[in-house]
Amino acid sequence: MSDKPVVESTLRVRYVETDAMGVVHHSNYLAWFEVGRGEYMQQMGGSYAEFEEQGFYLPVSELDARFVAPARYWDLVTVRTSVAELRSRRVTFYYEVVMADSGQVLVTGHTRHICTDKQGRVRAIPKEVRALLEGKAR
Amino acid sequence: MNENGAVEAEVRVRYAETDAQGVVYYANYFVWFEVGRMTYMRQRGWPYTEMERHGIGFMIVEATCRYQAPARFDDQIVIRTWVDEVRRRSFGFAYEVLNKATGERLATGRTVQVFVDGEGKPIPIPAQVRSLLGE
């Protein structure tokens, strides 16, 4: 086990997230990833909203996900979020979505983000945000 | 099967698909990929509904996307879809998302599917749909 911070967010599956197969549509897990990384930044002592107020953005440049088992309406699920890789201009988050009660893994995935300014130019991630992503700002 | 067998579908970006950055939210590309693969299946003579009537479905087990440039509200989008891999129990759809007006490539992606029976249990790729996959 690494000592990297892992932040947990728990949410309940809404009907709007399900599809005709009776399970959560795969695209909706990706919105849960967003819940996970938003909560990660919050718990590390900052927030993505503040980051944008400072004129920086973290658009998603790459995504991968593996769908292991389905979630269904009203299931309580936990998103575990950590930082898998941190470079000067980009950050990769890692996510595990598990059933809150049994811990069964439903989905795992990564999102890679590049740091840009408002004009979309690639920028170095500011020092204080790096510290936050590393869990050193708390 | 390769990119030469690609099928094109078109969508126009809806306001609901955009986010606070003024661009299409990243998860929505996977809904477009779905439009792409359903169009592909219909054009190849196996609409997804028809497959379900035969007691066959498929589930997505892997998805990837590389985002190259943003799409914005009202943009006309072309989704190119083709089958890039067929295995015994799974197959891959590859996607390319283009801005119709400029031809600029916005994203490329891939999904891997496994076939399931009516109870949702994984099954080998049924013989009758292999033609759909370009075999």
PDB file of C-alpha atoms in Angstrom:
ATOM      1  CA  MET A   1       0.000   0.000   0.000  1.00  0.00           C
ATOM      2  CA  SER A   2       1.209   3.477  -0.795  1.00  0.00           C
ATOM      3  CA  ASP A   3       0.700   6.343   1.596  1.00  0.00           C
ATOM      4  CA  LYS A   4      -1.011   8.418  -1.072  1.00  0.00           C
ATOM      5  CA  PRO A   5      -4.220   9.997   0.150  1.00  0.00           C
ATOM      6  CA  VAL A   6      -7.420   8.277  -0.933  1.00  0.00           C
ATOM      7  CA  VAL A   7     -10.618  10.264  -0.642  1.00  0.00           C
ATOM      8  CA  GLU A   8     -13.985   8.548  -0.460  1.00  0.00           C
ATOM      9  CA  SER A   9     -17.261  10.028  -1.686  1.00  0.00           C
ATOM     10  CA  THR A  10     -20.476   8.109  -1.223  1.00  0.00           C
ATOM     11  CA  LEU A  11     -23.477   8.617  -3.435  1.00  0.00           C
ATOM     12  CA  ARG A  12     -26.763   6.955  -4.196  1.00  0.00           C
ATOM     13  CA  VAL A  13     -27.744   5.862  -7.713  1.00  0.00           C
ATOM     14  CA  ARG A  14     -30.517   8.018  -9.145  1.00  0.00           C
ATOM     15  CA  TYR A  15     -33.142   6.758 -11.573  1.00  0.00           C
ATOM     16  CA  VAL A  16     -31.955   9.194 -14.229  1.00  0.00           C
ATOM     17  CA  GLU A  17     -28.597   7.406 -14.246  1.00  0.00           C
ATOM     18  CA  THR A  18     -30.080   4.009 -15.137  1.00  0.00           C
ATOM     19  CA  ASP A  19     -30.896   2.693 -18.604  1.00  0.00           C
ATOM     20  CA  ALA A  20     -33.148   0.091 -20.254  1.00  0.00           C
ATOM     21  CA  MET A  21     -30.901  -2.753 -19.076  1.00  0.00           C
ATOM     22  CA  GLY A  22     -31.771  -1.762 -15.513  1.00  0.00           C
ATOM     23  CA  VAL A  23     -28.229  -0.709 -14.695  1.00  0.00           C
ATOM     24  CA  VAL A  24     -26.300   2.543 -14.573  1.00  0.00           C
ATOM     25  CA  HIS A  25     -25.400   3.719 -18.072  1.00  0.00           C
ATOM     26  CA  HIS A  26     -21.623   3.543 -18.449  1.00  0.00           C
ATOM     27  CA  SER A  27     -21.286   7.256 -19.238  1.00  0.00           C
ATOM     28  CA  ASN A  28     -22.661   8.143 -15.815  1.00  0.00           C
ATOM     29  CA  TYR A  29     -19.793   6.533 -13.943  1.00  0.00           C
ATOM     30  CA  LEU A  30     -17.615   9.184 -15.547  1.00  0.00           C
ATOM     31  CA  ALA A  31     -19.646  11.901 -13.861  1.00  0.00           C
ATOM     32  CA  TRP A  32     -19.064  10.053 -10.577  1.00  0.00           C
ATOM     33  CA  PHE A  33     -15.329  10.262 -11.285  1.00  0.00           C
ATOM     34  CA  GLU A  34     -15.832  14.011 -11.334  1.00  0.00           C
ATOM     35  CA  VAL A  35     -17.562  13.867  -7.939  1.00  0.00           C
ATOM     36  CA  GLY A  36     -14.536  11.928  -6.719  1.00  0.00           C
ATOM     37  CA  ARG A  37     -11.869  14.363  -7.883  1.00  0.00           C
ATOM     38  CA  GLY A  38     -13.883  17.412  -6.772  1.00  0.00           C
ATOM     39  CA  GLU A  39     -14.174  15.899  -3.318  1.00  0.00           C
ATOM     40  CA  TYR A  40     -10.488  14.972  -3.398  1.00  0.00           C
ATOM     41  CA  MET A  41      -9.443  18.589  -3.926  1.00  0.00           C
ATOM     42  CA  GLN A  42     -11.903  19.753  -1.304  1.00  0.00           C
ATOM     43  CA  GLN A  43     -10.616  17.334   1.320  1.00  0.00           C
ATOM     44  CA  MET A  44      -7.019  18.191   0.476  1.00  0.00           C
ATOM     45  CA  GLY A  45      -7.746  21.744   1.474  1.00  0.00           C
ATOM     46  CA  GLY A  46      -8.707  23.539  -1.730  1.00  0.00           C
ATOM     47  CA  SER A  47     -11.369  23.365  -4.371  1.00  0.00           C
ATOM     48  CA  TYR A  48     -11.531  23.139  -8.121  1.00  0.00           C
ATOM     49  CA  ALA A  49     -13.818  26.189  -8.173  1.00  0.00           C
ATOM     50  CA  GLU A  50     -11.088  28.281  -6.495  1.00  0.00           C
ATOM     51  CA  PHE A  51      -8.571  26.928  -8.954  1.00  0.00           C
ATOM     52  CA  GLU A  52     -10.674  28.176 -11.854  1.00  0.00           C
ATOM     53  CA  GLU A  53     -11.154  31.537 -10.135  1.00  0.00           C
ATOM     54  CA  GLN A  54      -7.373  31.865 -10.292  1.00  0.00           C
ATOM     55  CA  GLY A  55      -7.579  31.431 -14.070  1.00  0.00           C
ATOM     56  CA  PHE A  56      -6.478  27.806 -14.314  1.00  0.00           C
ATOM     57  CA  TYR A  57      -8.318  24.819 -15.715  1.00  0.00           C
ATOM     58  CA  LEU A  58      -7.829  21.077 -15.687  1.00  0.00           C
ATOM     59  CA  PRO A  59      -9.584  19.756 -18.800  1.00  0.00           C
ATOM     60  CA  VAL A  60      -9.642  15.996 -19.284  1.00  0.00           C
ATOM     61  CA  SER A  61      -7.230  14.892 -22.004  1.00  0.00           C
ATOM     62  CA  GLU A  62      -7.508  11.114 -21.601  1.00  0.00           C
ATOM     63  CA  LEU A  63      -9.822   8.696 -19.947  1.00  0.00           C
ATOM     64  CA  ASP A  64      -9.950   4.967 -19.408  1.00  0.00           C
ATOM     65  CA  ALA A  65     -12.459   2.882 -17.517  1.00  0.00           C
ATOM     66  CA  ARG A  66     -13.049  -0.806 -16.873  1.00  0.00           C
ATOM     67  CA  PHE A  67     -16.567  -1.834 -16.037  1.00  0.00           C
ATOM     68  CA  VAL A  68     -16.492  -4.851 -13.739  1.00  0.00           C
ATOM     69  CA  ALA A  69     -20.023  -5.107 -12.341  1.00  0.00           C
ATOM     70  CA  PRO A  70     -23.158  -2.993 -12.690  1.00  0.00           C
ATOM     71  CA  ALA A  71     -24.700  -0.591 -10.198  1.00  0.00           C
ATOM     72  CA  ARG A  72     -28.497  -0.382  -9.954  1.00  0.00           C
ATOM     73  CA  TYR A  73     -31.062   2.152  -8.849  1.00  0.00           C
ATOM     74  CA  TRP A  74     -30.741   3.234  -5.193  1.00  0.00           C
ATOM     75  CA  ASP A  75     -27.467   1.370  -4.663  1.00  0.00           C
ATOM     76  CA  LEU A  76     -25.138   3.197  -2.336  1.00  0.00           C
ATOM     77  CA  VAL A  77     -21.739   3.441  -3.990  1.00  0.00           C
ATOM     78  CA  THR A  78     -18.404   4.820  -2.864  1.00  0.00           C
ATOM     79  CA  VAL A  79     -15.938   6.492  -5.207  1.00  0.00           C
ATOM     80  CA  ARG A  80     -12.333   6.185  -4.006  1.00  0.00           C
ATOM     81  CA  THR A  81     -10.122   8.799  -5.598  1.00  0.00           C
ATOM     82  CA  SER A  82      -6.369   9.194  -5.520  1.00  0.00           C
ATOM     83  CA  VAL A  83      -3.658  10.853  -7.616  1.00  0.00           C
ATOM     84  CA  ALA A  84      -1.883   8.245  -9.736  1.00  0.00           C
ATOM     85  CA  GLU A  85       0.657  10.541 -11.357  1.00  0.00           C
ATOM     86  CA  LEU A  86       1.622  14.157 -10.977  1.00  0.00           C
ATOM     87  CA  ARG A  87       3.814  15.923 -13.533  1.00  0.00           C
ATOM     88  CA  SER A  88       4.623  19.571 -13.991  1.00  0.00           C
ATOM     89  CA  ARG A  89       1.781  20.174 -16.455  1.00  0.00           C
ATOM     90  CA  ARG A  90      -0.561  17.289 -15.931  1.00  0.00           C
ATOM     91  CA  VAL A  91      -2.174  15.143 -13.291  1.00  0.00           C
ATOM     92  CA  THR A  92      -3.750  11.685 -13.483  1.00  0.00           C
ATOM     93  CA  PHE A  93      -6.459  10.653 -11.057  1.00  0.00           C
ATOM     94  CA  TYR A  94      -7.288   7.041 -10.303  1.00  0.00           C
ATOM     95  CA  TYR A  95     -10.784   5.961  -9.277  1.00  0.00           C
ATOM     96  CA  GLU A  96     -12.385   2.873  -7.857  1.00  0.00           C
ATOM     97  CA  VAL A  97     -16.153   2.753  -7.623  1.00  0.00           C
ATOM     98  CA  VAL A  98     -17.251   0.125  -5.116  1.00  0.00           C
ATOM     99  CA  MET A  99     -20.487  -0.936  -3.459  1.00  0.00           C
ATOM    100  CA  ALA A 100     -20.578   0.971  -0.175  1.00  0.00           C
ATOM    101  CA  ASP A 101     -21.697  -2.040   1.889  1.00  0.00           C
ATOM    102  CA  SER A 102     -19.921  -5.035   0.358  1.00  0.00           C
ATOM    103  CA  GLY A 103     -16.913  -3.263  -1.124  1.00  0.00           C
ATOM    104  CA  GLN A 104     -17.465  -5.085  -4.424  1.00  0.00           C
ATOM    105  CA  VAL A 105     -15.579  -3.295  -7.196  1.00  0.00           C
ATOM    106  CA  LEU A 106     -17.877  -1.934  -9.916  1.00  0.00           C
ATOM    107  CA  VAL A 107     -15.637   0.289 -12.012  1.00  0.00           C
ATOM    108  CA  THR A 108     -12.006   1.370 -12.062  1.00  0.00           C
ATOM    109  CA  GLY A 109     -10.567   4.136 -14.184  1.00  0.00           C
ATOM    110  CA  HIS A 110      -8.236   7.054 -14.735  1.00  0.00           C
ATOM    111  CA  THR A 111      -8.633  10.581 -16.011  1.00  0.00           C
ATOM    112  CA  ARG A 112      -5.606  12.559 -17.169  1.00  0.00           C
ATOM    113  CA  HIS A 113      -5.809  16.331 -17.043  1.00  0.00           C
ATOM    114  CA  ILE A 114      -3.599  19.006 -18.486  1.00  0.00           C
ATOM    115  CA  CYS A 115      -3.311  22.353 -16.765  1.00  0.00           C
ATOM    116  CA  THR A 116      -4.291  25.293 -18.971  1.00  0.00           C
ATOM    117  CA  ASP A 117      -5.037  28.969 -18.612  1.00  0.00           C
ATOM    118  CA  LYS A 118      -8.279  30.567 -19.689  1.00  0.00           C
ATOM    119  CA  GLN A 119      -7.078  30.813 -23.289  1.00  0.00           C
ATOM    120  CA  GLY A 120      -6.425  27.077 -23.349  1.00  0.00           C
ATOM    121  CA  ARG A 121      -2.626  27.418 -23.310  1.00  0.00           C
ATOM    122  CA  VAL A 122      -0.824  24.643 -21.459  1.00  0.00           C
ATOM    123  CA  ARG A 123       0.668  25.879 -18.168  1.00  0.00           C
ATOM    124  CA  ALA A 124       2.612  24.403 -15.294  1.00  0.00           C
ATOM    125  CA  ILE A 125       0.430  23.387 -12.372  1.00  0.00           C
ATOM    126  CA  PRO A 126       0.892  26.134  -9.730  1.00  0.00           C
ATOM    127  CA  LYS A 127       3.073  25.111  -6.772  1.00  0.00           C
ATOM    128  CA  GLU A 128       0.327  25.409  -4.185  1.00  0.00           C
ATOM    129  CA  VAL A 129      -2.005  23.264  -6.292  1.00  0.00           C
ATOM    130  CA  ARG A 130       0.694  20.627  -6.688  1.00  0.00           C
ATOM    131  CA  ALA A 131       1.040  20.533  -2.901  1.00  0.00           C
ATOM    132  CA  LEU A 132      -2.698  20.184  -2.622  1.00  0.00           C
ATOM    133  CA  LEU A 133      -2.823  17.324  -5.134  1.00  0.00           C
ATOM    134  CA  GLU A 134       0.005  15.571  -3.276  1.00  0.00           C
ATOM    135  CA  GLY A 135      -1.950  15.869  -0.058  1.00  0.00           C
ATOM    136  CA  LYS A 136       0.659  18.192   1.481  1.00  0.00           C
ATOM    137  CA  ALA A 137      -1.527  21.258   1.795  1.00  0.00           C
ATOM    138  CA  ARG A 138      -3.737  20.007   4.596  1.00  0.00           C
TER     139      ARG A 138
ATOM    140  CA  MET B   1     -12.517  -4.884 -40.518  1.00  0.00           C
ATOM    141  CA  ASN B   2     -10.767  -1.570 -40.329  1.00  0.00           C
ATOM    142  CA  GLU B   3     -11.360   2.123 -40.616  1.00  0.00           C
ATOM    143  CA  ASN B   4     -12.421   1.670 -44.260  1.00  0.00           C
ATOM    144  CA  GLY B   5     -15.638   0.093 -42.991  1.00  0.00           C
ATOM    145  CA  ALA B   6     -16.445   3.145 -40.892  1.00  0.00           C
ATOM    146  CA  VAL B   7     -20.032   4.332 -40.610  1.00  0.00           C
ATOM    147  CA  GLU B   8     -20.797   8.017 -40.057  1.00  0.00           C
ATOM    148  CA  ALA B   9     -23.429   9.473 -37.750  1.00  0.00           C
ATOM    149  CA  GLU B  10     -24.161  13.132 -37.102  1.00  0.00           C
ATOM    150  CA  VAL B  11     -25.267  15.004 -34.017  1.00  0.00           C
ATOM    151  CA  ARG B  12     -25.604  18.687 -33.242  1.00  0.00           C
ATOM    152  CA  VAL B  13     -24.329  19.731 -29.821  1.00  0.00           C
ATOM    153  CA  ARG B  14     -27.201  20.395 -27.430  1.00  0.00           C
ATOM    154  CA  TYR B  15     -26.952  23.025 -24.709  1.00  0.00           C
ATOM    155  CA  ALA B  16     -27.558  20.305 -22.126  1.00  0.00           C
ATOM    156  CA  GLU B  17     -24.300  18.658 -23.201  1.00  0.00           C
ATOM    157  CA  THR B  18     -22.142  21.691 -22.425  1.00  0.00           C
ATOM    158  CA  ASP B  19     -20.652  22.629 -19.057  1.00  0.00           C
ATOM    159  CA  ALA B  20     -19.436  25.728 -17.261  1.00  0.00           C
ATOM    160  CA  GLN B  21     -16.283  25.847 -19.392  1.00  0.00           C
ATOM    161  CA  GLY B  22     -18.483  26.378 -22.455  1.00  0.00           C
ATOM    162  CA  VAL B  23     -17.535  23.037 -23.970  1.00  0.00           C
ATOM    163  CA  VAL B  24     -19.073  19.597 -24.174  1.00  0.00           C
ATOM    164  CA  TYR B  25     -18.715  17.701 -20.879  1.00  0.00           C
ATOM    165  CA  TYR B  26     -16.293  14.789 -21.252  1.00  0.00           C
ATOM    166  CA  ALA B  27     -18.750  12.049 -20.285  1.00  0.00           C
ATOM    167  CA  ASN B  28     -21.099  13.049 -23.109  1.00  0.00           C
ATOM    168  CA  TYR B  29     -18.678  11.820 -25.761  1.00  0.00           C
ATOM    169  CA  PHE B  30     -19.626   8.322 -24.630  1.00  0.00           C
ATOM    170  CA  VAL B  31     -23.259   9.037 -25.443  1.00  0.00           C
ATOM    171  CA  TRP B  32     -22.102  10.103 -28.924  1.00  0.00           C
ATOM    172  CA  PHE B  33     -20.087   6.885 -29.210  1.00  0.00           C
ATOM    173  CA  GLU B  34     -23.345   5.106 -28.480  1.00  0.00           C
ATOM    174  CA  VAL B  35     -25.062   7.026 -31.284  1.00  0.00           C
ATOM    175  CA  GLY B  36     -22.153   5.961 -33.470  1.00  0.00           C
ATOM    176  CA  ARG B  37     -22.327   2.269 -32.668  1.00  0.00           C
ATOM    177  CA  MET B  38     -26.127   2.084 -32.871  1.00  0.00           C
ATOM    178  CA  THR B  39     -25.984   3.739 -36.300  1.00  0.00           C
ATOM    179  CA  TYR B  40     -23.263   1.297 -37.300  1.00  0.00           C
ATOM    180  CA  MET B  41     -25.395  -1.678 -36.257  1.00  0.00           C
ATOM    181  CA  ARG B  42     -28.506  -0.409 -38.022  1.00  0.00           C
ATOM    182  CA  GLN B  43     -26.558   0.172 -41.223  1.00  0.00           C
ATOM    183  CA  ARG B  44     -25.075  -3.327 -41.009  1.00  0.00           C
ATOM    184  CA  GLY B  45     -28.535  -4.861 -40.735  1.00  0.00           C
ATOM    185  CA  TRP B  46     -28.489  -5.670 -37.030  1.00  0.00           C
ATOM    186  CA  PRO B  47     -30.218  -2.858 -35.147  1.00  0.00           C
ATOM    187  CA  TYR B  48     -29.658  -3.306 -31.420  1.00  0.00           C
ATOM    188  CA  THR B  49     -33.398  -3.782 -30.836  1.00  0.00           C
ATOM    189  CA  GLU B  50     -33.389  -6.646 -33.329  1.00  0.00           C
ATOM    190  CA  MET B  51     -30.514  -8.270 -31.500  1.00  0.00           C
ATOM    191  CA  GLU B  52     -32.373  -7.987 -28.208  1.00  0.00           C
ATOM    192  CA  ARG B  53     -35.374  -9.682 -29.832  1.00  0.00           C
ATOM    193  CA  HIS B  54     -33.038 -12.613 -30.493  1.00  0.00           C
ATOM    194  CA  GLY B  55     -32.186 -12.692 -26.792  1.00  0.00           C
ATOM    195  CA  ILE B  56     -28.725 -11.249 -27.330  1.00  0.00           C
ATOM    196  CA  GLY B  57     -27.220  -8.093 -25.914  1.00  0.00           C
ATOM    197  CA  PHE B  58     -23.805  -6.723 -25.173  1.00  0.00           C
ATOM    198  CA  MET B  59     -22.232  -4.907 -22.291  1.00  0.00           C
ATOM    199  CA  ILE B  60     -19.410  -2.432 -22.344  1.00  0.00           C
ATOM    200  CA  VAL B  61     -16.483  -3.659 -20.300  1.00  0.00           C
ATOM    201  CA  GLU B  62     -13.848  -1.096 -21.224  1.00  0.00           C
ATOM    202  CA  ALA B  63     -13.910   2.457 -22.524  1.00  0.00           C
ATOM    203  CA  THR B  64     -11.176   4.887 -23.437  1.00  0.00           C
ATOM    204  CA  CYS B  65     -11.105   8.346 -24.952  1.00  0.00           C
ATOM    205  CA  ARG B  66      -8.457  10.880 -25.919  1.00  0.00           C
ATOM    206  CA  TYR B  67      -9.759  14.413 -26.052  1.00  0.00           C
ATOM    207  CA  GLN B  68      -7.976  16.613 -28.562  1.00  0.00           C
ATOM    208  CA  ALA B  69     -10.109  19.707 -29.047  1.00  0.00           C
ATOM    209  CA  PRO B  70     -13.392  20.870 -27.523  1.00  0.00           C
ATOM    210  CA  ALA B  71     -16.852  20.835 -29.086  1.00  0.00           C
ATOM    211  CA  ARG B  72     -19.202  23.732 -28.394  1.00  0.00           C
ATOM    212  CA  PHE B  73     -22.935  24.368 -28.413  1.00  0.00           C
ATOM    213  CA  ASP B  74     -24.581  24.023 -31.841  1.00  0.00           C
ATOM    214  CA  ASP B  75     -21.480  22.535 -33.488  1.00  0.00           C
ATOM    215  CA  GLN B  76     -22.276  19.868 -36.035  1.00  0.00           C
ATOM    216  CA  ILE B  77     -20.434  16.731 -35.105  1.00  0.00           C
ATOM    217  CA  VAL B  78     -19.584  13.665 -37.162  1.00  0.00           C
ATOM    218  CA  ILE B  79     -18.979  10.379 -35.351  1.00  0.00           C
ATOM    219  CA  ARG B  80     -17.108   7.752 -37.365  1.00  0.00           C
ATOM    220  CA  THR B  81     -17.466   4.213 -36.022  1.00  0.00           C
ATOM    221  CA  TRP B  82     -15.827   0.968 -37.026  1.00  0.00           C
ATOM    222  CA  VAL B  83     -15.034  -2.451 -35.556  1.00  0.00           C
ATOM    223  CA  ASP B  84     -11.320  -2.658 -34.836  1.00  0.00           C
ATOM    224  CA  GLU B  85     -11.011  -6.047 -33.138  1.00  0.00           C
ATOM    225  CA  VAL B  86     -12.988  -9.278 -32.885  1.00  0.00           C
ATOM    226  CA  ARG B  87     -12.079 -11.911 -30.323  1.00  0.00           C
ATOM    227  CA  ARG B  88     -13.897 -15.014 -29.154  1.00  0.00           C
ATOM    228  CA  ARG B  89     -15.815 -13.318 -26.372  1.00  0.00           C
ATOM    229  CA  SER B  90     -15.338  -9.619 -27.004  1.00  0.00           C
ATOM    230  CA  PHE B  91     -14.981  -7.088 -29.772  1.00  0.00           C
ATOM    231  CA  GLY B  92     -13.950  -3.478 -30.058  1.00  0.00           C
ATOM    232  CA  PHE B  93     -15.583  -0.442 -31.578  1.00  0.00           C
ATOM    233  CA  ALA B  94     -13.307   2.470 -32.450  1.00  0.00           C
ATOM    234  CA  TYR B  95     -14.601   6.013 -32.800  1.00  0.00           C
ATOM    235  CA  GLU B  96     -13.465   9.276 -34.228  1.00  0.00           C
ATOM    236  CA  VAL B  97     -15.295  12.510 -33.432  1.00  0.00           C
ATOM    237  CA  LEU B  98     -14.918  15.337 -35.945  1.00  0.00           C
ATOM    238  CA  ASN B  99     -16.146  18.892 -36.263  1.00  0.00           C
ATOM    239  CA  LYS B 100     -18.177  18.726 -39.470  1.00  0.00           C
ATOM    240  CA  ALA B 101     -17.540  22.316 -40.574  1.00  0.00           C
ATOM    241  CA  THR B 102     -13.768  22.326 -40.111  1.00  0.00           C
ATOM    242  CA  GLY B 103     -12.966  18.619 -40.309  1.00  0.00           C
ATOM    243  CA  GLU B 104     -10.942  18.996 -37.132  1.00  0.00           C
ATOM    244  CA  ARG B 105     -10.599  15.848 -35.062  1.00  0.00           C
ATOM    245  CA  LEU B 106     -11.962  16.434 -31.578  1.00  0.00           C
ATOM    246  CA  ALA B 107     -11.591  13.034 -29.973  1.00  0.00           C
ATOM    247  CA  THR B 108     -10.807   9.392 -30.587  1.00  0.00           C
ATOM    248  CA  GLY B 109     -12.139   6.586 -28.472  1.00  0.00           C
ATOM    249  CA  ARG B 110     -12.741   2.912 -28.114  1.00  0.00           C
ATOM    250  CA  THR B 111     -15.152   0.620 -26.310  1.00  0.00           C
ATOM    251  CA  VAL B 112     -14.838  -3.117 -25.734  1.00  0.00           C
ATOM    252  CA  GLN B 113     -18.028  -5.160 -25.559  1.00  0.00           C
ATOM    253  CA  VAL B 114     -18.917  -8.672 -24.443  1.00  0.00           C
ATOM    254  CA  PHE B 115     -22.060 -10.404 -25.582  1.00  0.00           C
ATOM    255  CA  VAL B 116     -24.586 -11.510 -22.989  1.00  0.00           C
ATOM    256  CA  ASP B 117     -27.685 -13.693 -23.071  1.00  0.00           C
ATOM    257  CA  GLY B 118     -31.147 -12.675 -21.909  1.00  0.00           C
ATOM    258  CA  GLU B 119     -30.104 -13.122 -18.274  1.00  0.00           C
ATOM    259  CA  GLY B 120     -27.074 -10.930 -18.698  1.00  0.00           C
ATOM    260  CA  LYS B 121     -24.597 -13.838 -18.619  1.00  0.00           C
ATOM    261  CA  PRO B 122     -21.527 -13.502 -20.880  1.00  0.00           C
ATOM    262  CA  ILE B 123     -21.620 -15.721 -23.978  1.00  0.00           C
ATOM    263  CA  PRO B 124     -19.215 -16.247 -26.886  1.00  0.00           C
ATOM    264  CA  ILE B 125     -19.939 -14.007 -29.862  1.00  0.00           C
ATOM    265  CA  PRO B 126     -23.053 -15.562 -31.482  1.00  0.00           C
ATOM    266  CA  ALA B 127     -22.401 -16.915 -34.976  1.00  0.00           C
ATOM    267  CA  GLN B 128     -25.305 -15.004 -36.529  1.00  0.00           C
ATOM    268  CA  VAL B 129     -23.886 -11.621 -35.585  1.00  0.00           C
ATOM    269  CA  ARG B 130     -20.289 -12.288 -36.616  1.00  0.00           C
ATOM    270  CA  SER B 131     -21.112 -10.903 -40.063  1.00  0.00           C
ATOM    271  CA  LEU B 132     -22.093  -7.675 -38.348  1.00  0.00           C
ATOM    272  CA  LEU B 133     -18.565  -7.497 -37.066  1.00  0.00           C
ATOM    273  CA  GLY B 134     -17.107  -7.763 -40.531  1.00  0.00           C
ATOM    274  CA  GLU B 135     -16.201 -11.444 -40.542  1.00  0.00           C
TER     275      GLU B 135
END
